[in-house]
Amino acid sequence: MKQKSTATNPSFMSKNKDLLVVGGVIVVLAGAATAYYFMTKKKEKKEAELASSSSSGITTVASGSSSYQTPPFIPSSSTSSSSSTKPVITKTGYPIKYGSRHPDVKILQRYLKIYKEDLGKTGPKRDGVDGQFGPKTSRAAQKRLKKTVFTQADIAGMRKALSSLGK
């Protein structure tokens, strides 16, 4: 009796097709898992950048495959810096937050000086009280006051505390 060759054996051909399908599915799943991994890493990186830029008022909105940034409300008399380490300077009122330039930022900075916080060497007395809510003011406010956005009531309380201390 003569045996059929494995190439023409229908059972062998069916097994090859099954192996081919299973192998293809494995390759597709591995590719999808890899793509998912890198997309989540990219998303985490964008969220970290968003967290750091949200304190300056810039919001990133993702739609589909593209994203765009919505700028904060900036009056026409404001200026912005080109360096990413400097805050976007705005002359808006309240709430006072990172990037604000407002006379009441000096109240906040004088209040932080009570705690002996390092605010840099800017300002008329070279003590960091300059009216600009920059990175050192933000860091000190987060450390001592556990917040980085201040309302009119917050500043009024600081003003009252400073006047009661005679500063």
GROMACS .gro file of N, CA and C in nm:
model
  501
    1MET      N    1   0.083  -0.117   0.000
    1MET     CA    2   0.000   0.000   0.000
    1MET      C    3   0.088   0.124   0.000
    2LYS      N    4   0.052   0.217  -0.080
    2LYS     CA    5   0.129   0.336  -0.098
    2LYS      C    6   0.074   0.448  -0.011
    3GLN      N    7   0.165   0.521   0.060
    3GLN     CA    8   0.121   0.633   0.143
    3GLN      C    9   0.118   0.761   0.061
    4LYS      N   10   0.024   0.846   0.096
    4LYS     CA   11   0.016   0.976   0.029
    4LYS      C   12   0.122   1.066   0.088
    5SER      N   13   0.174   1.156   0.008
    5SER     CA   14   0.273   1.250   0.060
    5SER      C   15   0.202   1.351   0.149
    6THR      N   16   0.279   1.407   0.243
    6THR     CA   17   0.221   1.500   0.339
    6THR      C   18   0.174   1.629   0.272
    7ALA      N   19   0.230   1.661   0.158
    7ALA     CA   20   0.193   1.784   0.090
    7ALA      C   21   0.052   1.775   0.032
    8THR      N   22   0.011   1.657  -0.006
    8THR     CA   23  -0.122   1.643  -0.066
    8THR      C   24  -0.223   1.585   0.031
    9ASN      N   25  -0.180   1.554   0.151
    9ASN     CA   26  -0.269   1.500   0.254
    9ASN      C   27  -0.363   1.610   0.302
   10PRO      N   28  -0.495   1.593   0.287
   10PRO     CA   29  -0.589   1.698   0.328
   10PRO      C   30  -0.582   1.728   0.477
   11SER      N   31  -0.557   1.631   0.560
   11SER     CA   32  -0.547   1.652   0.704
   11SER      C   33  -0.429   1.742   0.737
   12PHE      N   34  -0.317   1.722   0.670
   12PHE     CA   35  -0.198   1.802   0.692
   12PHE      C   36  -0.221   1.946   0.647
   13MET      N   37  -0.289   1.966   0.535
   13MET     CA   38  -0.318   2.099   0.483
   13MET      C   39  -0.409   2.175   0.579
   14SER      N   40  -0.505   2.108   0.637
   14SER     CA   41  -0.595   2.170   0.731
   14SER      C   42  -0.521   2.213   0.857
   15LYS      N   43  -0.428   2.131   0.904
   15LYS     CA   44  -0.350   2.166   1.022
   15LYS      C   45  -0.260   2.285   0.993
   16ASN      N   46  -0.202   2.289   0.873
   16ASN     CA   47  -0.117   2.403   0.836
   16ASN      C   48  -0.197   2.533   0.834
   17LYS      N   49  -0.319   2.528   0.781
   17LYS     CA   50  -0.403   2.647   0.777
   17LYS      C   51  -0.438   2.692   0.918
   18ASP      N   52  -0.469   2.595   1.006
   18ASP     CA   53  -0.502   2.628   1.144
   18ASP      C   54  -0.382   2.692   1.213
   19LEU      N   55  -0.263   2.635   1.192
   19LEU     CA   56  -0.143   2.693   1.252
   19LEU      C   57  -0.115   2.832   1.198
   20LEU      N   58  -0.140   2.849   1.071
   20LEU     CA   59  -0.118   2.979   1.008
   20LEU      C   60  -0.215   3.084   1.067
   21VAL      N   61  -0.339   3.047   1.085
   21VAL     CA   62  -0.438   3.138   1.141
   21VAL      C   63  -0.402   3.171   1.286
   22VAL      N   64  -0.367   3.070   1.365
   22VAL     CA   65  -0.330   3.091   1.505
   22VAL      C   66  -0.206   3.180   1.513
   23GLY      N   67  -0.109   3.154   1.430
   23GLY     CA   68   0.013   3.236   1.428
   23GLY      C   69  -0.016   3.379   1.390
   24GLY      N   70  -0.103   3.398   1.292
   24GLY     CA   71  -0.142   3.533   1.251
   24GLY      C   72  -0.213   3.607   1.363
   25VAL      N   73  -0.302   3.537   1.433
   25VAL     CA   74  -0.374   3.599   1.544
   25VAL      C   75  -0.276   3.639   1.654
   26ILE      N   76  -0.179   3.555   1.683
   26ILE     CA   77  -0.078   3.585   1.786
   26ILE      C   78   0.003   3.709   1.746
   27VAL      N   79   0.042   3.717   1.620
   27VAL     CA   80   0.118   3.833   1.573
   27VAL      C   81   0.036   3.960   1.584
   28VAL      N   82  -0.092   3.954   1.546
   28VAL     CA   83  -0.178   4.072   1.553
   28VAL      C   84  -0.198   4.114   1.698
   29LEU      N   85  -0.222   4.019   1.788
   29LEU     CA   86  -0.241   4.051   1.929
   29LEU      C   87  -0.114   4.109   1.991
   30ALA      N   88   0.001   4.056   1.955
   30ALA     CA   89   0.127   4.109   2.007
   30ALA      C   90   0.148   4.253   1.957
   31GLY      N   91   0.116   4.277   1.833
   31GLY     CA   92   0.127   4.413   1.779
   31GLY      C   93   0.031   4.509   1.847
   32ALA      N   94  -0.090   4.464   1.874
   32ALA     CA   95  -0.189   4.548   1.941
   32ALA      C   96  -0.145   4.577   2.084
   33ALA      N   97  -0.091   4.478   2.153
   33ALA     CA   98  -0.044   4.498   2.290
   33ALA      C   99   0.072   4.598   2.292
   34THR      N  100   0.162   4.587   2.197
   34THR     CA  101   0.275   4.679   2.189
   34THR      C  102   0.227   4.822   2.160
   35ALA      N  103   0.134   4.834   2.067
   35ALA     CA  104   0.080   4.966   2.034
   35ALA      C  105   0.009   5.026   2.155
   36TYR      N  106  -0.068   4.946   2.226
   36TYR     CA  107  -0.138   4.993   2.345
   36TYR      C  108  -0.039   5.041   2.450
   37TYR      N  109   0.069   4.967   2.472
   37TYR     CA  110   0.171   5.003   2.570
   37TYR      C  111   0.231   5.140   2.537
   38PHE      N  112   0.271   5.157   2.412
   38PHE     CA  113   0.335   5.284   2.375
   38PHE      C  114   0.235   5.399   2.374
   39MET      N  115   0.110   5.373   2.339
   39MET     CA  116   0.010   5.479   2.341
   39MET      C  117  -0.019   5.525   2.484
   40THR      N  118  -0.022   5.431   2.580
   40THR     CA  119  -0.045   5.471   2.718
   40THR      C  120   0.074   5.547   2.773
   41LYS      N  121   0.195   5.509   2.735
   41LYS     CA  122   0.314   5.584   2.778
   41LYS      C  123   0.309   5.726   2.723
   42LYS      N  124   0.270   5.739   2.596
   42LYS     CA  125   0.260   5.870   2.534
   42LYS      C  126   0.152   5.953   2.603
   43LYS      N  127   0.040   5.889   2.636
   43LYS     CA  128  -0.069   5.959   2.704
   43LYS      C  129  -0.025   6.006   2.842
   44GLU      N  130   0.048   5.921   2.916
   44GLU     CA  131   0.099   5.961   3.047
   44GLU      C  132   0.192   6.080   3.036
   45LYS      N  133   0.276   6.079   2.934
   45LYS     CA  134   0.369   6.190   2.913
   45LYS      C  135   0.293   6.319   2.883
   46LYS      N  136   0.190   6.309   2.798
   46LYS     CA  137   0.109   6.427   2.766
   46LYS      C  138   0.036   6.478   2.889
   47GLU      N  139  -0.015   6.385   2.972
   47GLU     CA  140  -0.084   6.427   3.094
   47GLU      C  141   0.011   6.496   3.191
   48ALA      N  142   0.135   6.448   3.198
   48ALA     CA  143   0.233   6.512   3.284
   48ALA      C  144   0.265   6.652   3.233
   49GLU      N  145   0.278   6.666   3.100
   49GLU     CA  146   0.302   6.798   3.042
   49GLU      C  147   0.180   6.888   3.063
   50LEU      N  148   0.062   6.829   3.052
   50LEU     CA  149  -0.061   6.905   3.073
   50LEU      C  150  -0.070   6.953   3.217
   51ALA      N  151  -0.031   6.868   3.310
   51ALA     CA  152  -0.035   6.906   3.451
   51ALA      C  153   0.059   7.022   3.478
   52SER      N  154   0.175   7.020   3.415
   52SER     CA  155   0.268   7.129   3.438
   52SER      C  156   0.226   7.255   3.364
   53SER      N  157   0.160   7.241   3.251
   53SER     CA  158   0.117   7.361   3.179
   53SER      C  159  -0.018   7.409   3.224
   54SER      N  160  -0.097   7.326   3.293
   54SER     CA  161  -0.230   7.370   3.336
   54SER      C  162  -0.220   7.476   3.444
   55SER      N  163  -0.110   7.475   3.517
   55SER     CA  164  -0.095   7.580   3.617
   55SER      C  165  -0.071   7.715   3.552
   56SER      N  166  -0.032   7.716   3.425
   56SER     CA  167  -0.018   7.843   3.355
   56SER      C  168  -0.141   7.875   3.272
   57GLY      N  169  -0.243   7.791   3.277
   57GLY     CA  170  -0.369   7.821   3.212
   57GLY      C  171  -0.384   7.769   3.071
   58ILE      N  172  -0.293   7.690   3.020
   58ILE     CA  173  -0.302   7.637   2.885
   58ILE      C  174  -0.364   7.498   2.893
   59THR      N  175  -0.465   7.474   2.809
   59THR     CA  176  -0.534   7.346   2.811
   59THR      C  177  -0.513   7.275   2.679
   60THR      N  178  -0.477   7.148   2.683
   60THR     CA  179  -0.461   7.069   2.563
   60THR      C  180  -0.586   6.986   2.545
   61VAL      N  181  -0.646   6.993   2.428
   61VAL     CA  182  -0.767   6.919   2.399
   61VAL      C  183  -0.736   6.821   2.288
   62ALA      N  184  -0.762   6.693   2.311
   62ALA     CA  185  -0.737   6.591   2.210
   62ALA      C  186  -0.866   6.558   2.139
   63SER      N  187  -0.862   6.554   2.008
   63SER     CA  188  -0.980   6.515   1.932
   63SER      C  189  -0.933   6.424   1.821
   64GLY      N  190  -0.972   6.299   1.828
   64GLY     CA  191  -0.930   6.202   1.727
   64GLY      C  192  -0.783   6.176   1.737
   65SER      N  193  -0.712   6.195   1.627
   65SER     CA  194  -0.569   6.168   1.627
   65SER      C  195  -0.486   6.294   1.645
   66SER      N  196  -0.551   6.412   1.645
   66SER     CA  197  -0.474   6.535   1.661
   66SER      C  198  -0.512   6.602   1.792
   67SER      N  199  -0.426   6.689   1.840
   67SER     CA  200  -0.456   6.766   1.960
   67SER      C  201  -0.420   6.911   1.934
   68TYR      N  202  -0.485   6.999   2.006
   68TYR     CA  203  -0.456   7.140   1.994
   68TYR      C  204  -0.460   7.202   2.132
   69GLN      N  205  -0.400   7.317   2.147
   69GLN     CA  206  -0.396   7.385   2.276
   69GLN      C  207  -0.487   7.506   2.271
   70THR      N  208  -0.567   7.522   2.377
   70THR     CA  209  -0.649   7.642   2.389
   70THR      C  210  -0.577   7.736   2.484
   71PRO      N  211  -0.545   7.855   2.439
   71PRO     CA  212  -0.471   7.947   2.525
   71PRO      C  213  -0.561   8.004   2.633
   72PRO      N  214  -0.501   8.050   2.742
   72PRO     CA  215  -0.581   8.115   2.846
   72PRO      C  216  -0.626   8.251   2.797
   73PHE      N  217  -0.718   8.310   2.868
   73PHE     CA  218  -0.759   8.446   2.835
   73PHE      C  219  -0.643   8.539   2.862
   74ILE      N  220  -0.596   8.605   2.759
   74ILE     CA  221  -0.483   8.696   2.772
   74ILE      C  222  -0.525   8.831   2.714
   75PRO      N  223  -0.531   8.934   2.797
   75PRO     CA  224  -0.565   9.066   2.744
   75PRO      C  225  -0.458   9.114   2.646
   76SER      N  226  -0.494   9.209   2.563
   76SER     CA  227  -0.401   9.254   2.460
   76SER      C  228  -0.279   9.324   2.518
   77SER      N  229  -0.283   9.368   2.643
   77SER     CA  230  -0.170   9.438   2.701
   77SER      C  231  -0.071   9.344   2.769
   78SER      N  232  -0.094   9.213   2.759
   78SER     CA  233  -0.004   9.120   2.828
   78SER      C  234   0.111   9.080   2.737
   79THR      N  235   0.215   9.025   2.798
   79THR     CA  236   0.329   8.976   2.723
   79THR      C  237   0.350   8.831   2.756
   80SER      N  238   0.410   8.759   2.663
   80SER     CA  239   0.442   8.619   2.690
   80SER      C  240   0.587   8.595   2.654
   81SER      N  241   0.649   8.504   2.724
   81SER     CA  242   0.790   8.476   2.700
   81SER      C  243   0.804   8.356   2.609
   82SER      N  244   0.917   8.347   2.539
   82SER     CA  245   0.938   8.238   2.446
   82SER      C  246   1.003   8.117   2.514
   83SER      N  247   1.060   8.135   2.630
   83SER     CA  248   1.125   8.025   2.700
   83SER      C  249   1.022   7.945   2.776
   84SER      N  250   1.036   7.811   2.776
   84SER     CA  251   0.938   7.728   2.842
   84SER      C  252   0.957   7.726   2.993
   85THR      N  253   1.069   7.776   3.045
   85THR     CA  254   1.090   7.775   3.188
   85THR      C  255   1.029   7.896   3.256
   86LYS      N  256   1.001   8.001   3.180
   86LYS     CA  257   0.942   8.121   3.237
   86LYS      C  258   0.790   8.111   3.227
   87PRO      N  259   0.717   8.169   3.323
   87PRO     CA  260   0.571   8.163   3.318
   87PRO      C  261   0.516   8.254   3.210
   88VAL      N  262   0.398   8.221   3.162
   88VAL     CA  263   0.327   8.310   3.072
   88VAL      C  264   0.270   8.420   3.158
   89ILE      N  265   0.310   8.543   3.132
   89ILE     CA  266   0.272   8.654   3.216
   89ILE      C  267   0.136   8.707   3.170
   90THR      N  268   0.042   8.712   3.264
   90THR     CA  269  -0.088   8.768   3.235
   90THR      C  270  -0.118   8.877   3.335
   91LYS      N  271  -0.195   8.976   3.296
   91LYS     CA  272  -0.230   9.085   3.387
   91LYS      C  273  -0.377   9.074   3.425
   92THR      N  274  -0.422   8.952   3.445
   92THR     CA  275  -0.561   8.932   3.482
   92THR      C  276  -0.575   8.947   3.632
   93GLY      N  277  -0.696   8.955   3.678
   93GLY     CA  278  -0.723   8.970   3.821
   93GLY      C  279  -0.723   8.836   3.891
   94TYR      N  280  -0.836   8.799   3.942
   94TYR     CA  281  -0.846   8.677   4.021
   94TYR      C  282  -0.902   8.564   3.937
   95PRO      N  283  -0.871   8.442   3.970
   95PRO     CA  284  -0.783   8.395   4.076
   95PRO      C  285  -0.637   8.419   4.040
   96ILE      N  286  -0.557   8.439   4.143
   96ILE     CA  287  -0.414   8.456   4.123
   96ILE      C  288  -0.353   8.318   4.119
   97LYS      N  289  -0.276   8.291   4.013
   97LYS     CA  290  -0.215   8.160   3.994
   97LYS      C  291  -0.083   8.176   3.921
   98TYR      N  292  -0.019   8.064   3.893
   98TYR     CA  293   0.111   8.064   3.825
   98TYR      C  294   0.102   8.144   3.696
   99GLY      N  295   0.191   8.238   3.679
   99GLY     CA  296   0.192   8.321   3.560
   99GLY      C  297   0.128   8.458   3.581
  100SER      N  298   0.059   8.477   3.693
  100SER     CA  299  -0.007   8.605   3.718
  100SER      C  300   0.094   8.713   3.751
  101ARG      N  301   0.066   8.832   3.704
  101ARG     CA  302   0.140   8.952   3.743
  101ARG      C  303   0.036   9.049   3.794
  102HIS      N  304   0.038   9.069   3.923
  102HIS     CA  305  -0.069   9.143   3.988
  102HIS      C  306  -0.014   9.203   4.116
  103PRO      N  307  -0.058   9.321   4.156
  103PRO     CA  308  -0.008   9.380   4.282
  103PRO      C  309  -0.032   9.290   4.404
  104ASP      N  310  -0.140   9.212   4.401
  104ASP     CA  311  -0.168   9.125   4.516
  104ASP      C  312  -0.076   9.003   4.523
  105VAL      N  313  -0.001   8.975   4.418
  105VAL     CA  314   0.099   8.868   4.425
  105VAL      C  315   0.207   8.908   4.527
  106LYS      N  316   0.232   9.039   4.538
  106LYS     CA  317   0.330   9.087   4.637
  106LYS      C  318   0.282   9.055   4.779
  107ILE      N  319   0.151   9.061   4.802
  107ILE     CA  320   0.095   9.026   4.933
  107ILE      C  321   0.126   8.879   4.962
  108LEU      N  322   0.099   8.794   4.865
  108LEU     CA  323   0.128   8.651   4.879
  108LEU      C  324   0.276   8.629   4.905
  109GLN      N  325   0.361   8.696   4.829
  109GLN     CA  326   0.505   8.678   4.845
  109GLN      C  327   0.554   8.729   4.980
  110ARG      N  328   0.502   8.842   5.026
  110ARG     CA  329   0.540   8.890   5.160
  110ARG      C  330   0.493   8.794   5.267
  111TYR      N  331   0.376   8.733   5.248
  111TYR     CA  332   0.324   8.634   5.342
  111TYR      C  333   0.415   8.511   5.345
  112LEU      N  334   0.462   8.468   5.228
  112LEU     CA  335   0.552   8.352   5.222
  112LEU      C  336   0.688   8.384   5.285
  113LYS      N  337   0.729   8.511   5.282
  113LYS     CA  338   0.855   8.550   5.345
  113LYS      C  339   0.849   8.534   5.498
  114ILE      N  340   0.728   8.537   5.556
  114ILE     CA  341   0.714   8.510   5.700
  114ILE      C  342   0.768   8.371   5.732
  115TYR      N  343   0.747   8.279   5.638
  115TYR     CA  344   0.794   8.140   5.654
  115TYR      C  345   0.938   8.121   5.609
  116LYS      N  346   1.006   8.231   5.579
  116LYS     CA  347   1.146   8.229   5.535
  116LYS      C  348   1.166   8.150   5.406
  117GLU      N  349   1.069   8.158   5.317
  117GLU     CA  350   1.079   8.088   5.189
  117GLU      C  351   1.169   8.164   5.094
  118ASP      N  352   1.246   8.090   5.014
  118ASP     CA  353   1.334   8.148   4.913
  118ASP      C  354   1.252   8.179   4.789
  119LEU      N  355   1.237   8.307   4.758
  119LEU     CA  356   1.162   8.349   4.641
  119LEU      C  357   1.254   8.407   4.534
  120GLY      N  358   1.382   8.394   4.551
  120GLY     CA  359   1.476   8.444   4.453
  120GLY      C  360   1.536   8.576   4.494
  121LYS      N  361   1.599   8.642   4.398
  121LYS     CA  362   1.669   8.769   4.423
  121LYS      C  363   1.612   8.882   4.339
  122THR      N  364   1.484   8.876   4.306
  122THR     CA  365   1.422   8.981   4.226
  122THR      C  366   1.349   9.079   4.316
  123GLY      N  367   1.298   9.184   4.257
  123GLY     CA  368   1.225   9.284   4.333
  123GLY      C  369   1.316   9.396   4.381
  124PRO      N  370   1.256   9.505   4.430
  124PRO     CA  371   1.335   9.621   4.471
  124PRO      C  372   1.428   9.594   4.589
  125LYS      N  373   1.390   9.506   4.679
  125LYS     CA  374   1.476   9.474   4.793
  125LYS      C  375   1.559   9.347   4.770
  126ARG      N  376   1.553   9.293   4.648
  126ARG     CA  377   1.628   9.171   4.612
  126ARG      C  378   1.591   9.053   4.703
  127ASP      N  379   1.463   9.048   4.746
  127ASP     CA  380   1.417   8.941   4.834
  127ASP      C  381   1.315   8.849   4.767
  128GLY      N  382   1.287   8.870   4.638
  128GLY     CA  383   1.194   8.786   4.565
  128GLY      C  384   1.052   8.840   4.559
  129VAL      N  385   1.024   8.948   4.630
  129VAL     CA  386   0.891   9.007   4.629
  129VAL      C  387   0.885   9.104   4.511
  130ASP      N  388   0.836   9.053   4.397
  130ASP     CA  389   0.836   9.131   4.275
  130ASP      C  390   0.698   9.140   4.208
  131GLY      N  391   0.597   9.072   4.260
  131GLY     CA  392   0.464   9.079   4.202
  131GLY      C  393   0.441   8.983   4.086
  132GLN      N  394   0.535   8.894   4.060
  132GLN     CA  395   0.520   8.796   3.953
  132GLN      C  396   0.511   8.657   4.015
  133PHE      N  397   0.405   8.584   3.982
  133PHE     CA  398   0.383   8.450   4.035
  133PHE      C  399   0.459   8.352   3.947
  134GLY      N  400   0.585   8.332   3.979
  134GLY     CA  401   0.670   8.243   3.901
  134GLY      C  402   0.691   8.108   3.969
  135PRO      N  403   0.791   8.033   3.922
  135PRO     CA  404   0.812   7.898   3.974
  135PRO      C  405   0.851   7.892   4.122
  136LYS      N  406   0.930   7.988   4.169
  136LYS     CA  407   0.970   7.986   4.310
  136LYS      C  408   0.853   8.021   4.401
  137THR      N  409   0.771   8.115   4.359
  137THR     CA  410   0.652   8.150   4.437
  137THR      C  411   0.556   8.032   4.438
  138SER      N  412   0.540   7.967   4.325
  138SER     CA  413   0.450   7.851   4.316
  138SER      C  414   0.498   7.738   4.406
  139ARG      N  415   0.627   7.710   4.404
  139ARG     CA  416   0.685   7.604   4.486
  139ARG      C  417   0.668   7.635   4.635
  140ALA      N  418   0.694   7.758   4.674
  140ALA     CA  419   0.681   7.798   4.814
  140ALA      C  420   0.535   7.795   4.859
  141ALA      N  421   0.443   7.838   4.773
  141ALA     CA  422   0.301   7.837   4.808
  141ALA      C  423   0.252   7.694   4.824
  142GLN      N  424   0.294   7.606   4.736
  142GLN     CA  425   0.254   7.466   4.747
  142GLN      C  426   0.310   7.404   4.874
  143LYS      N  427   0.433   7.436   4.906
  143LYS     CA  428   0.497   7.379   5.025
  143LYS      C  429   0.433   7.428   5.154
  144ARG      N  430   0.412   7.558   5.167
  144ARG     CA  431   0.364   7.617   5.292
  144ARG      C  432   0.213   7.626   5.302
  145LEU      N  433   0.146   7.654   5.190
  145LEU     CA  434   0.002   7.678   5.195
  145LEU      C  435  -0.079   7.566   5.132
  146LYS      N  436  -0.010   7.469   5.070
  146LYS     CA  437  -0.073   7.352   5.008
  146LYS      C  438  -0.170   7.388   4.895
  147LYS      N  439  -0.147   7.500   4.829
  147LYS     CA  440  -0.228   7.539   4.715
  147LYS      C  441  -0.151   7.636   4.628
  148THR      N  442  -0.192   7.645   4.501
  148THR     CA  443  -0.123   7.734   4.408
  148THR      C  444  -0.217   7.829   4.336
  149VAL      N  445  -0.344   7.828   4.373
  149VAL     CA  446  -0.442   7.921   4.316
  149VAL      C  447  -0.509   7.992   4.432
  150PHE      N  448  -0.511   8.127   4.426
  150PHE     CA  449  -0.559   8.207   4.539
  150PHE      C  450  -0.671   8.300   4.496
  151THR      N  451  -0.773   8.307   4.580
  151THR     CA  452  -0.888   8.393   4.555
  151THR      C  453  -0.867   8.527   4.625
  152GLN      N  454  -0.963   8.617   4.605
  152GLN     CA  455  -0.957   8.747   4.670
  152GLN      C  456  -0.966   8.731   4.822
  153ALA      N  457  -1.045   8.634   4.867
  153ALA     CA  458  -1.059   8.610   5.012
  153ALA      C  459  -0.928   8.560   5.071
  154ASP      N  460  -0.855   8.475   4.997
  154ASP     CA  461  -0.725   8.426   5.044
  154ASP      C  462  -0.628   8.542   5.063
  155ILE      N  463  -0.621   8.629   4.963
  155ILE     CA  464  -0.529   8.742   4.969
  155ILE      C  465  -0.570   8.838   5.079
  156ALA      N  466  -0.703   8.858   5.098
  156ALA     CA  467  -0.749   8.947   5.205
  156ALA      C  468  -0.707   8.893   5.341
  157GLY      N  469  -0.713   8.762   5.360
  157GLY     CA  470  -0.668   8.701   5.485
  157GLY      C  471  -0.519   8.720   5.507
  158MET      N  472  -0.441   8.707   5.399
  158MET     CA  473  -0.296   8.728   5.410
  158MET      C  474  -0.264   8.874   5.440
  159ARG      N  475  -0.340   8.965   5.377
  159ARG     CA  476  -0.319   9.108   5.401
  159ARG      C  477  -0.348   9.141   5.548
  160LYS      N  478  -0.454   9.082   5.602
  160LYS     CA  479  -0.490   9.105   5.742
  160LYS      C  480  -0.383   9.049   5.836
  161ALA      N  481  -0.332   8.929   5.804
  161ALA     CA  482  -0.226   8.869   5.887
  161ALA      C  483  -0.100   8.953   5.883
  162LEU      N  484  -0.064   9.004   5.766
  162LEU     CA  485   0.055   9.088   5.754
  162LEU      C  486   0.039   9.218   5.832
  163SER      N  487  -0.080   9.278   5.825
  163SER     CA  488  -0.099   9.404   5.898
  163SER      C  489  -0.099   9.381   6.049
  164SER      N  490  -0.149   9.266   6.093
  164SER     CA  491  -0.148   9.238   6.238
  164SER      C  492  -0.006   9.210   6.287
  165LEU      N  493   0.081   9.162   6.197
  165LEU     CA  494   0.220   9.138   6.232
  165LEU      C  495   0.305   9.264   6.214
  166GLY      N  496   0.247   9.367   6.154
  166GLY     CA  497   0.320   9.491   6.133
  166GLY      C  498   0.414   9.484   6.015
  167LYS      N  499   0.387   9.402   5.918
  167LYS     CA  500   0.476   9.389   5.802
  167LYS      C  501   0.412   9.439   5.677
   0.00000   0.00000   0.00000
